[in-house]
Tab-separated table of C-alpha atoms in Angstrom:
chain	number	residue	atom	x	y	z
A	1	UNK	CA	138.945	123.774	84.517
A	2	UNK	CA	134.979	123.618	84.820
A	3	UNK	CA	134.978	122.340	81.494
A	4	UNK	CA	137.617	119.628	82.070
A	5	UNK	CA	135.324	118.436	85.447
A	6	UNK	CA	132.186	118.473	83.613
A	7	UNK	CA	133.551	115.904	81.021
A	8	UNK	CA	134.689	113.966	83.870
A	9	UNK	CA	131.195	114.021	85.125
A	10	UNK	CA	129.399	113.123	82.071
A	11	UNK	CA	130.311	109.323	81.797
A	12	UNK	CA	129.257	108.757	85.801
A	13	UNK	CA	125.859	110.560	84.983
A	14	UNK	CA	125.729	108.909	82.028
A	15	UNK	CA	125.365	105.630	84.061
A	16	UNK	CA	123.549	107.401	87.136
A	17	UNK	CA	121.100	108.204	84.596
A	18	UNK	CA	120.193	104.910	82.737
A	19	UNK	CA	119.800	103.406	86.144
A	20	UNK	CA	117.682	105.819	87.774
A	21	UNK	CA	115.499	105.648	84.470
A	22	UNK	CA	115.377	101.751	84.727
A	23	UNK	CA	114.756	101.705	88.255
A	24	UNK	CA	111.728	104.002	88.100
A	25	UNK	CA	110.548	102.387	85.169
A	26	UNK	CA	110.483	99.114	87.327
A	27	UNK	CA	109.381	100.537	90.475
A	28	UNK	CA	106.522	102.474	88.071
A	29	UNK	CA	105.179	99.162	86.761
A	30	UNK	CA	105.450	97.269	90.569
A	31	UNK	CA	103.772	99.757	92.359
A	32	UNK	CA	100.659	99.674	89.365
A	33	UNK	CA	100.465	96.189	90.055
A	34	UNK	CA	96.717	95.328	91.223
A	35	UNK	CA	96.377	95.297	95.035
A	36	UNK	CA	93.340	92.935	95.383
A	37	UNK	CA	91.433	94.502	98.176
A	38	UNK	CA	88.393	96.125	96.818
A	39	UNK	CA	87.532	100.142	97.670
A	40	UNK	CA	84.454	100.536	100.161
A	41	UNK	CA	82.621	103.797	100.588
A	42	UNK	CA	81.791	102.372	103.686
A	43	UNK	CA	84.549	102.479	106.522
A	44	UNK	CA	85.332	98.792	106.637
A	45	UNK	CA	83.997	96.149	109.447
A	46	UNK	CA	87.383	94.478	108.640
A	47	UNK	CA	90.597	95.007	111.219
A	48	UNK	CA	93.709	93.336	111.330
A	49	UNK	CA	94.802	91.814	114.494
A	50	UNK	CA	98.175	91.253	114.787
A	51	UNK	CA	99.585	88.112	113.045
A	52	UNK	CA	96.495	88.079	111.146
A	53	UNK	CA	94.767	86.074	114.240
A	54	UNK	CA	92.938	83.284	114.032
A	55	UNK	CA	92.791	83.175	109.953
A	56	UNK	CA	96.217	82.544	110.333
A	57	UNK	CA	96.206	79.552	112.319
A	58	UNK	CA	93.692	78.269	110.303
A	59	UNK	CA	95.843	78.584	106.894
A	60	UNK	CA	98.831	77.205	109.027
A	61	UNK	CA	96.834	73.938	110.000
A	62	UNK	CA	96.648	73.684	105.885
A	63	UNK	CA	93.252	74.737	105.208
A	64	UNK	CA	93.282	77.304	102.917
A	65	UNK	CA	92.138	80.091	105.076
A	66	UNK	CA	92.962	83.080	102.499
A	67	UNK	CA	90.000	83.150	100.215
A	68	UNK	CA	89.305	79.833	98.955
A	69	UNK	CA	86.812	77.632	100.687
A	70	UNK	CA	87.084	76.582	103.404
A	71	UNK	CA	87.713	78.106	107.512
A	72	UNK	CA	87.788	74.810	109.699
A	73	UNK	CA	88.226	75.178	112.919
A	74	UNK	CA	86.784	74.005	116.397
A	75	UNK	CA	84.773	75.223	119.122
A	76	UNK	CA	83.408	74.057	122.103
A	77	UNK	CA	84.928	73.238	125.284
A	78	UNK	CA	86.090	74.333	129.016
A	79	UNK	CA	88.087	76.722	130.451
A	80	UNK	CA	90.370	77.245	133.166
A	81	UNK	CA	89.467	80.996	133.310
A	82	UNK	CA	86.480	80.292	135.212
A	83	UNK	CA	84.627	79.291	132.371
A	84	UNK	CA	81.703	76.138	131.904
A	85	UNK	CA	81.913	73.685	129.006
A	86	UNK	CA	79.805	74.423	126.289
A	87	UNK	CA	78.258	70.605	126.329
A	88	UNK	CA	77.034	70.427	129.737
A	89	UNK	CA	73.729	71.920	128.945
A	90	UNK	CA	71.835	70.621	125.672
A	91	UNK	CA	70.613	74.079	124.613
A	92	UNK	CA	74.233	75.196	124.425
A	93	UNK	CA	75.281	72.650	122.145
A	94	UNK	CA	72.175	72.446	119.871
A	95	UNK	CA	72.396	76.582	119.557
A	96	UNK	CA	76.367	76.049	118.722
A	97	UNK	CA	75.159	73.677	115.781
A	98	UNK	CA	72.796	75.601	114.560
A	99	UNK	CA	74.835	78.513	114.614
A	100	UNK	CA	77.542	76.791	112.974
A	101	UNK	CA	75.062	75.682	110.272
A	102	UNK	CA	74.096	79.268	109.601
A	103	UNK	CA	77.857	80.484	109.447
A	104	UNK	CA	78.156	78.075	106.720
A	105	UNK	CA	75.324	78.670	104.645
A	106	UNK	CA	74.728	82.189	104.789
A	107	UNK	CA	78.431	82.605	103.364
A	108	UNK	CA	78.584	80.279	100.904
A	109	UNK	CA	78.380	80.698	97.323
A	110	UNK	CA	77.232	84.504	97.459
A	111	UNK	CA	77.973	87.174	95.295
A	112	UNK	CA	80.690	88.811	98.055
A	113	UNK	CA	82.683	85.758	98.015
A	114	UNK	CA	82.864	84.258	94.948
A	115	UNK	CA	85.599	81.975	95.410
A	116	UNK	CA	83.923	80.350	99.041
A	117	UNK	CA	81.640	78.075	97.780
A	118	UNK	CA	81.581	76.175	100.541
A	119	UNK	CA	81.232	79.348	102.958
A	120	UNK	CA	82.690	79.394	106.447
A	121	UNK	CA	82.888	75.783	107.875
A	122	UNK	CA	83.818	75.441	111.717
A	123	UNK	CA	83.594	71.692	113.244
A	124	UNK	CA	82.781	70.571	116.362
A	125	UNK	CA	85.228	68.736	118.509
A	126	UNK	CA	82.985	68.865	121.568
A	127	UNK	CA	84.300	68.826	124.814
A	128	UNK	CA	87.816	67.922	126.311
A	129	UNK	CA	89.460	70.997	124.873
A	130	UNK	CA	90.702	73.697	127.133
A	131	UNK	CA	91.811	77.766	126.692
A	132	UNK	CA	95.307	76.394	126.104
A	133	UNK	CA	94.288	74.009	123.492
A	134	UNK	CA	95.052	75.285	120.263
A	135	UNK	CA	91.655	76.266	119.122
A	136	UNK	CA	88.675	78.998	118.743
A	137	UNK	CA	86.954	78.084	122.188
A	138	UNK	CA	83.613	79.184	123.549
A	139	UNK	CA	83.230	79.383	127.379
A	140	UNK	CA	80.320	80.645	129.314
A	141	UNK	CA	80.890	82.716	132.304
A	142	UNK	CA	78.874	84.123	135.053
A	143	UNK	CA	80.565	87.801	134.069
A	144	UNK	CA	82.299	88.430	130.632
A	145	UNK	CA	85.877	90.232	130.704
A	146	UNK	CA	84.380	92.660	128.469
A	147	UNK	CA	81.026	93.021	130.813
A	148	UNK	CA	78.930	92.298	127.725
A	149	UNK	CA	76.705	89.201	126.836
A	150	UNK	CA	79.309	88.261	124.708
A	151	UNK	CA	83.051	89.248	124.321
A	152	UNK	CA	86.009	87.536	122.344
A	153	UNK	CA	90.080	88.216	122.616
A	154	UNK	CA	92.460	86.614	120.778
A	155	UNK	CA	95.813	84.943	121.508
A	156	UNK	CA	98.345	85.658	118.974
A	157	UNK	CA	100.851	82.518	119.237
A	158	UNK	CA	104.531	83.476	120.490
A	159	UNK	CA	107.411	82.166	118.083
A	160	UNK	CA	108.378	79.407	120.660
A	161	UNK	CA	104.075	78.273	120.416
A	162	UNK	CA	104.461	78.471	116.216
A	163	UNK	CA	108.086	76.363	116.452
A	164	UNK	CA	105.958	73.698	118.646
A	165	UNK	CA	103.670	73.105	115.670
A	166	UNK	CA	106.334	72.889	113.111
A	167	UNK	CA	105.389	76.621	112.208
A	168	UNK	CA	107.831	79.670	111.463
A	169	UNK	CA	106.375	82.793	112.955
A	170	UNK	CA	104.097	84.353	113.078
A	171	UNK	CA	101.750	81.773	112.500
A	172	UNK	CA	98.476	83.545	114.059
A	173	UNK	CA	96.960	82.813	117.131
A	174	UNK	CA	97.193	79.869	119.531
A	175	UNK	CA	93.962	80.073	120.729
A	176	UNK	CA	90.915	82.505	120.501
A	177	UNK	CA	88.017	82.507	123.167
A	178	UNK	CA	84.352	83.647	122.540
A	179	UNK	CA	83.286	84.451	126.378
A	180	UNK	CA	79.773	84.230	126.965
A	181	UNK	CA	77.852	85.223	130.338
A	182	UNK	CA	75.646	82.656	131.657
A	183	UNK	CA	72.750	84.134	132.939
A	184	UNK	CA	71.872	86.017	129.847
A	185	UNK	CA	72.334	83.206	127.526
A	186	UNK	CA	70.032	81.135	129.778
A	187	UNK	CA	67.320	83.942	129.652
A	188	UNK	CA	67.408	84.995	125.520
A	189	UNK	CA	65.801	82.759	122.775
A	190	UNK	CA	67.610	80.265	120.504
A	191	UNK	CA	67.289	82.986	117.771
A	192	UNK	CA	68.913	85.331	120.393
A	193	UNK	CA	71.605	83.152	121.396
A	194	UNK	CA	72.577	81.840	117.700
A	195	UNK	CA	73.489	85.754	116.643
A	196	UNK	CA	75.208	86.252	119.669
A	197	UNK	CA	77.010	83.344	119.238
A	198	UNK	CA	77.855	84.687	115.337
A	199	UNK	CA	78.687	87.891	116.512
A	200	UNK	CA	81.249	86.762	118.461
A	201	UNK	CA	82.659	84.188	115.781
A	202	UNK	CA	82.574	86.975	113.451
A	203	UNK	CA	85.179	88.858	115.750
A	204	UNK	CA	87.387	85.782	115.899
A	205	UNK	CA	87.731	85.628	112.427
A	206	UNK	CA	89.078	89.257	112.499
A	207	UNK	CA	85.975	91.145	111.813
A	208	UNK	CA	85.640	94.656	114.047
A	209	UNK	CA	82.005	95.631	115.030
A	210	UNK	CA	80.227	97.593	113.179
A	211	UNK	CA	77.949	100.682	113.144
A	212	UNK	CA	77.400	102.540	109.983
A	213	UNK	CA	73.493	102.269	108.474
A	214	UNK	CA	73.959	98.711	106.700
A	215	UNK	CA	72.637	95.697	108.023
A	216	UNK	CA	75.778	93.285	109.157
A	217	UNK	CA	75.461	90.768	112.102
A	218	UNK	CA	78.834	92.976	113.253
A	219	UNK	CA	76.380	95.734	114.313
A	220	UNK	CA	77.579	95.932	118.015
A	221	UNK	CA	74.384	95.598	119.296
A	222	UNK	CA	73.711	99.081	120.545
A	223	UNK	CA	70.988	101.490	119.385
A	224	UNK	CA	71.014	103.105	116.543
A	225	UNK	CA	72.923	99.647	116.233
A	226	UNK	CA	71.029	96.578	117.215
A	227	UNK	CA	71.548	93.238	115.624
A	228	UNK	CA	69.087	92.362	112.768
A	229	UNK	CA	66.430	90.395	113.347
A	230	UNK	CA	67.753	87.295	111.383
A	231	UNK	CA	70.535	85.736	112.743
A	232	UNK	CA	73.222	85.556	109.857
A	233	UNK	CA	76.305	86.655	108.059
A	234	UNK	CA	74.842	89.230	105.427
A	235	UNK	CA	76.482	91.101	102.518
A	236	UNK	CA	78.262	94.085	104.901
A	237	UNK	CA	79.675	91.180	106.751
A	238	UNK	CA	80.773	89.040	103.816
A	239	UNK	CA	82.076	92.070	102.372
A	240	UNK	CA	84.349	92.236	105.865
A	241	UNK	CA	85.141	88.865	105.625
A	242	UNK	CA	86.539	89.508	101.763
A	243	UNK	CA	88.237	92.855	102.650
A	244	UNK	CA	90.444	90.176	105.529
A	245	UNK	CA	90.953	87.552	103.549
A	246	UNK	CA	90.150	87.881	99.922
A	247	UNK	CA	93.368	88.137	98.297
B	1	UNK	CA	127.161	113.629	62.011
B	2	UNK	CA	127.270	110.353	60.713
B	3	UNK	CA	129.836	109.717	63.332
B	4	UNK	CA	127.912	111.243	65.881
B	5	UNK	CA	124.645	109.715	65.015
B	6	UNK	CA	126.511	106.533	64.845
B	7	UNK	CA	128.001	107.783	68.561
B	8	UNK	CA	124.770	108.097	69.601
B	9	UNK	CA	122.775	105.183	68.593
B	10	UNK	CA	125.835	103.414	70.930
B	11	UNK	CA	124.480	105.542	73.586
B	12	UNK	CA	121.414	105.061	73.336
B	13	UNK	CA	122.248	101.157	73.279
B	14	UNK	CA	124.475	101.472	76.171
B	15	UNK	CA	121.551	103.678	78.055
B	16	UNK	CA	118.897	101.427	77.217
B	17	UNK	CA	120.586	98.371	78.280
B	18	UNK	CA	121.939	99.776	81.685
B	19	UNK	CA	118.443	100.607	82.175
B	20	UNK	CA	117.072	97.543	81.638
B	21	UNK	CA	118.858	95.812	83.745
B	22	UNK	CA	118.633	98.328	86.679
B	23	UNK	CA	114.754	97.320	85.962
B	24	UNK	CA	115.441	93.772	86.276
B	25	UNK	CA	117.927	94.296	89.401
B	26	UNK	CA	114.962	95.825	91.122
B	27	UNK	CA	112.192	93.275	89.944
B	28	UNK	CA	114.196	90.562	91.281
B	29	UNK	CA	114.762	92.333	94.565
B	30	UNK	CA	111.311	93.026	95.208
B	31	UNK	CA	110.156	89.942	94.006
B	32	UNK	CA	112.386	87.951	96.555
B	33	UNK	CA	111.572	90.561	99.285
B	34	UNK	CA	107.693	89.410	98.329
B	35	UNK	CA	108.483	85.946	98.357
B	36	UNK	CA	110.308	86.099	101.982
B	37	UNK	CA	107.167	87.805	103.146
B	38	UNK	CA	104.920	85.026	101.962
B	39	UNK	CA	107.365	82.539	103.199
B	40	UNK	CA	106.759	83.603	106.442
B	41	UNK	CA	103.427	84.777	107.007
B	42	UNK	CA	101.167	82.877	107.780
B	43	UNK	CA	103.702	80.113	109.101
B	44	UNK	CA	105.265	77.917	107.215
B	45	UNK	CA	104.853	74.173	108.030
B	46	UNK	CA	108.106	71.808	109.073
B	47	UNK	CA	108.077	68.594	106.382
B	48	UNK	CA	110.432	66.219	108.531
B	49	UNK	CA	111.665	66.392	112.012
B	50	UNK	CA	115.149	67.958	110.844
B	51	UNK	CA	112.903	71.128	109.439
B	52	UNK	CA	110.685	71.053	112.465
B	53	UNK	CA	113.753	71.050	115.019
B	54	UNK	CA	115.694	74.172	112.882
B	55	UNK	CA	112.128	76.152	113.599
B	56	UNK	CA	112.477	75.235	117.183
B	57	UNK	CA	115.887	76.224	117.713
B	58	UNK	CA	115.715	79.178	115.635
B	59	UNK	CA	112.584	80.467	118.075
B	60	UNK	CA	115.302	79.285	120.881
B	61	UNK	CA	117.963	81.461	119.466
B	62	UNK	CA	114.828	84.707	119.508
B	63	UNK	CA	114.109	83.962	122.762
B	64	UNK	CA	117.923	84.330	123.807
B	65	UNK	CA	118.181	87.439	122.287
B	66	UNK	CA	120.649	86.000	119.296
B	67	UNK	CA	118.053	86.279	116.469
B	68	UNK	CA	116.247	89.854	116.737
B	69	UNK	CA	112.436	89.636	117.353
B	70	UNK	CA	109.867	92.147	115.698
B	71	UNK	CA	106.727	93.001	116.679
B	72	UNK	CA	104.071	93.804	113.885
B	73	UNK	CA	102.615	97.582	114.241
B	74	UNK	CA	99.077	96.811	115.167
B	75	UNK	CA	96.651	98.509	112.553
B	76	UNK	CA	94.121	100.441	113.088
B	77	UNK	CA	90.886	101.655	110.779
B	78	UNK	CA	90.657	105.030	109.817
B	79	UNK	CA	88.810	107.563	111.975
B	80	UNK	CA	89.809	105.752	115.232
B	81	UNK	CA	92.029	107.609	117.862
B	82	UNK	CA	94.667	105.664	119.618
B	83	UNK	CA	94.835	106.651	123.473
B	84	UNK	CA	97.926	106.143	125.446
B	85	UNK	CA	96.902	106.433	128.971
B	86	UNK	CA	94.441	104.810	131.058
B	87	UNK	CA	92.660	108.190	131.864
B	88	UNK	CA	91.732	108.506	128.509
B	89	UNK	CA	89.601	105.769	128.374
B	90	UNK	CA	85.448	106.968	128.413
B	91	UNK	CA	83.509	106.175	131.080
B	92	UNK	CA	81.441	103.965	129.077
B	93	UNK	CA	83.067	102.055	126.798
B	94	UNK	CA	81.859	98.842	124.334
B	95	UNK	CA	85.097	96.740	123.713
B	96	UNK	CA	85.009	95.421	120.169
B	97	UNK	CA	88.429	93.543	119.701
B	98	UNK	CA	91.141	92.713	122.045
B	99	UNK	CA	94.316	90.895	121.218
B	100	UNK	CA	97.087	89.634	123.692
B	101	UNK	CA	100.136	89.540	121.282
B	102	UNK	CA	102.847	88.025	124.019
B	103	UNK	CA	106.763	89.102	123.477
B	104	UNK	CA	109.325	86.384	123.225
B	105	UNK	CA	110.488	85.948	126.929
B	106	UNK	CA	107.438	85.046	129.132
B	107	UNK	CA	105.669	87.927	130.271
B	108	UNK	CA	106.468	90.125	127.915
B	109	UNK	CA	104.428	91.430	125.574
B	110	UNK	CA	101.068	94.062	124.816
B	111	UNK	CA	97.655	94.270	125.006
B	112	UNK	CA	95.854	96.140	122.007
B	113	UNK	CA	92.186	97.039	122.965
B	114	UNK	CA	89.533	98.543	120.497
B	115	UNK	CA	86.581	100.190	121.959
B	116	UNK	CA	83.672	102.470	120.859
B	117	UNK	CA	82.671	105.262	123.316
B	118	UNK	CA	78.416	104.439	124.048
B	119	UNK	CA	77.646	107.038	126.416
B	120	UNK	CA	75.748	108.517	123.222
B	121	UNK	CA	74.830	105.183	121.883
B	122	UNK	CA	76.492	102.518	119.420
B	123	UNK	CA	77.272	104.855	117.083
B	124	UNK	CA	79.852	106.904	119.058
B	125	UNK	CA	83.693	107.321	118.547
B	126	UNK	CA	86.320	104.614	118.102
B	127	UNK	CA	89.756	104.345	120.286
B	128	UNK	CA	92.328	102.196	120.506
B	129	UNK	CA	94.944	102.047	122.533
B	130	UNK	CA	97.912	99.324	123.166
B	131	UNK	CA	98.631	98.340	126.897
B	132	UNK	CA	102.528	96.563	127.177
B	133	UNK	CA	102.127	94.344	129.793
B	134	UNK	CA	104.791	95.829	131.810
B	135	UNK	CA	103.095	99.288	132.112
B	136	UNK	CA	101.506	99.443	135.044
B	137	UNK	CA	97.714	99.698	135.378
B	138	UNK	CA	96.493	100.931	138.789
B	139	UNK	CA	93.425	103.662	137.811
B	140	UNK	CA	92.432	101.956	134.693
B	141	UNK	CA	89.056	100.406	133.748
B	142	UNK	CA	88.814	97.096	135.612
B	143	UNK	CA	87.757	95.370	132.604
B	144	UNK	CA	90.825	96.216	131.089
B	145	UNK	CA	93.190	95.206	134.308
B	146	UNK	CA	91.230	91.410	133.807
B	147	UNK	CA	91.936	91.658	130.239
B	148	UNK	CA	95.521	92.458	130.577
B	149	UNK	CA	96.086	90.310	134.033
B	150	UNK	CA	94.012	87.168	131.734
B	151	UNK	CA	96.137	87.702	128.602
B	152	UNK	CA	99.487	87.532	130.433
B	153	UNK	CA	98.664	84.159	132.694
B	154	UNK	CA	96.873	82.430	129.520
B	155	UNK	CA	100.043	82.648	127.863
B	156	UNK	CA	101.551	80.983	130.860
B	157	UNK	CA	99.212	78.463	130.922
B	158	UNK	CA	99.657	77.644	126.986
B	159	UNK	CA	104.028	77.160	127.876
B	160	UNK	CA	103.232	75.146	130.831
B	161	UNK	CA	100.397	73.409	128.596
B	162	UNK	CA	102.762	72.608	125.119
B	163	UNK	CA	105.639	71.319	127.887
B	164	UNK	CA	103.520	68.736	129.187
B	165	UNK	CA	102.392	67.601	125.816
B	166	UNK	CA	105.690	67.437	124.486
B	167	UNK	CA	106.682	65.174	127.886
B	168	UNK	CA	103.958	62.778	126.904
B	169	UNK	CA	105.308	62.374	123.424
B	170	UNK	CA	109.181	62.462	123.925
B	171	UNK	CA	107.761	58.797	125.665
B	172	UNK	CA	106.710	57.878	121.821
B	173	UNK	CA	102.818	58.684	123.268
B	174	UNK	CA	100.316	60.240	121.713
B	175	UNK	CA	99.333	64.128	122.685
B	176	UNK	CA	96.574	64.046	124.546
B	177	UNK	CA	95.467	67.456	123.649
B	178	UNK	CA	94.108	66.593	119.789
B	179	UNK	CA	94.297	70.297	118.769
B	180	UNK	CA	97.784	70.249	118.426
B	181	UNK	CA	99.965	68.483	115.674
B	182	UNK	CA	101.843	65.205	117.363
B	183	UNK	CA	105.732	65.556	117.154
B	184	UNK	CA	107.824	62.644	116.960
B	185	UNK	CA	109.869	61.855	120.288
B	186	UNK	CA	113.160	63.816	119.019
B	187	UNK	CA	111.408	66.639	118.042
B	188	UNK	CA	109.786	66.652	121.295
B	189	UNK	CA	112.927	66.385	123.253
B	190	UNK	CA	114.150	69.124	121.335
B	191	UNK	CA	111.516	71.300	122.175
B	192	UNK	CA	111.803	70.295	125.882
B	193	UNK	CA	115.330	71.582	125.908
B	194	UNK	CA	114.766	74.575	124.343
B	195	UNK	CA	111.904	75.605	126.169
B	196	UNK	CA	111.355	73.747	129.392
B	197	UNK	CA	113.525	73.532	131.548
């Protein structure tokens, strides 16, 4: 009787078997595919926002947002929130150049991101543009939501936003919005003013602040923390910005 | 034994080929899975107005509830502890991300904060916690009721913003708003009926 079931088992495990090998042999060989993202001792300034934020929208627009060269986008601006434009005052818009210079060159063709030669690129659009334009916006305030000189939230695009611009969803955010207060902006230096205004950038491109010994311009600004005394993306910060986007 | 050796070369045939093409059944099933993944995320862009009006009606059909909606699991770094109640929050707190990721129906959706605690300086702990806009937030930080109370009427503003656009070209006009891509006046008037009325 045993006998008689076990030889009616052995064809089905037969079969059972040679798939189960195959399968693991497959799964084996997907699984040591490699993964891109390179290993950091260092806990990573990187962090994902949902969607993938405002990296996202960029790559939707059809720049090529995911590690090649290029992350246009805009800036500038009013808000409804309360905000002012950033062109009504000359030293807002010169520092906003400048600092858009400086995201460019200090990320392009650097050992971190070897495939950016042209480093991060935003352009200007000026004025005109509002917190429900579809755009990275920066607004100065007489308070900050997050009480700091600087804060920046993002806007992750519903599916209804995504289908208005031709996009399936998720298709990253709709808009983000670098907050800055007024009157410590009109009180800091240029030099001041131009990291601040990369710090916050840095966070609407995804990166998280940072506080762990290396120099980054995502230090958050608070002792043993403070920002360095250049303002610029530096190798800790590339590194974030190829841990988000690099593969 | 030459029968069974020839028996078993069969079976070995047999076993080898089965599991071969288990291996291929399975590459081909992950590879599509990978491929539907990358089709849709980031977005992917309408060619013509016919592909532009399916996206629109199949965001229509998530917003009625016929197509199912998921929400991605925000992630968080290692070494920071997610807090679920207000009360939880320090008392002095550096926010250092915030996203307002809004649900399908209008005010729906959550909040995910990420602060460090400074009391001890910048190099203190790291929370993060995830507020759904329909918890209620009497008691918490204040900076975190403007955050919230912001995130939910910006996305407001953004509907009542695209509807107007789309009203100005469903006339055959140009957007006025130069941040967003210009429809053509059908796929404007679809978008108007799906979404503002």
């Amino acid at each position: 009787m045993f006998a008689e079931r076990a030889s009616r088992m052995r064809v089905p495990m037969f079969w059972l078997g040679a798939v189960l090998a195959g399968a693991l042999v497959a799964l084996g060989a997907i699984l040591s595919l490699p993964r891109g993202a390179r290993a950091t001792s260092d806990p990573p300034v990187a962090y994902y926002y949902p969607y993938n934020g405002w990296a996202a929208q960029s790559h939707a627009e059809g720049h090529d947002g995911y590690g090649a060269s290029n992350f246009p986008t805009w800036y500038g601006g009013s808000a409804k929130d309360g905000g002012e434009d950033a062109c009504s005052y000359s030293n807002r818009y010169s520092n906003i150049q400048s600092a858009g210079s400086i995201s460019t060159s200090s990320t392009s063709s650097t050992a971190e991101l070897p495939d950016w030669s042209s480093g991060l690129v935003l352009s200007y659009v000026g004025c005109g543009v509002s917190s429900s334009s579809r755009t990275l916006i920066t607004t100065f305030m007489s308070s900050t939501w997050g009480g700091t000189p600087g804060y920046t939230y993002h806007n992750a695009a519903t599916g209804s936003q995504c289908s208005s611009q031709g996009l399936s969803s998720p298709c990253g955010d709709w808009a983000t919005t670098s907050q800055v207060e007024i009157s410590w902006w009109n009180s800091a230096s240029d030099s001041s003013r131009q990291k601040l205004l990369l710090h916050e950038w840095g966070h609407a491109w995804n990166l998280d602040d940072y506080c762990n010994g290396a120099t980054a311009m995502m230090n958050n600004g608070i002792s043993p923390c403070n920002w360095p005394s250049s303002g610029q993306y530096y190798a800790k910060d590339r590194d974030a910005f190829y841990i988000t986007y690099g593969y | 034994m030459a029968r069974w050796k020839e028996l078993m070369k069969g079976r070995t045939l047999r076993f080898v080929l089965v599991a071969a093409s288990s291996s291929a059944v399975v590459v081909l099933v992950a590879l599509s899975l990978r491929g539907a993944v990358a089709q849709h995320s980031p977005g992917t862009s309408a060619s013509n107005d016919d592909e532009w009006i399916q996206l629109i009606d199949q965001a229509r059909r998530v917003r009625s509830g016929e197509l199912p909606v998921v929400l991605p699991t925000p992630v968080v770094s290692a070494g920071t502890t997610v807090l679920v109640a207000c009360a939880q929050i320090p008392a002095e707190v550096h926010f250092s991300g915030v996203s307002n990721d809004p649900g399908p129906l209008p005010g729906q959706g959550r909040t995910v904060l990420k602060f460090t605690d400074v009391s001890k300086g910048g190099d203190g702990p790291s929370y993060a916690m995830v507020v759904d806009w329909s918890q209620k937030l009497g008691g918490c930080d204040s900076r975190v009721q403007q955050m919230v109370a912001g995130g939910k009427a910006q996305q407001l503003d953004i509907d009542a913003h695209i509807c107007d656009e789309m009203r100005i070209a469903a006339q055959g006009r140009d957007l006025s708003d130069k941040t967003m891509r210009q429809p053509s006046a059908r796929v404007a008037r679809a978008y108007l009926g799906a979404f503002c009325q």
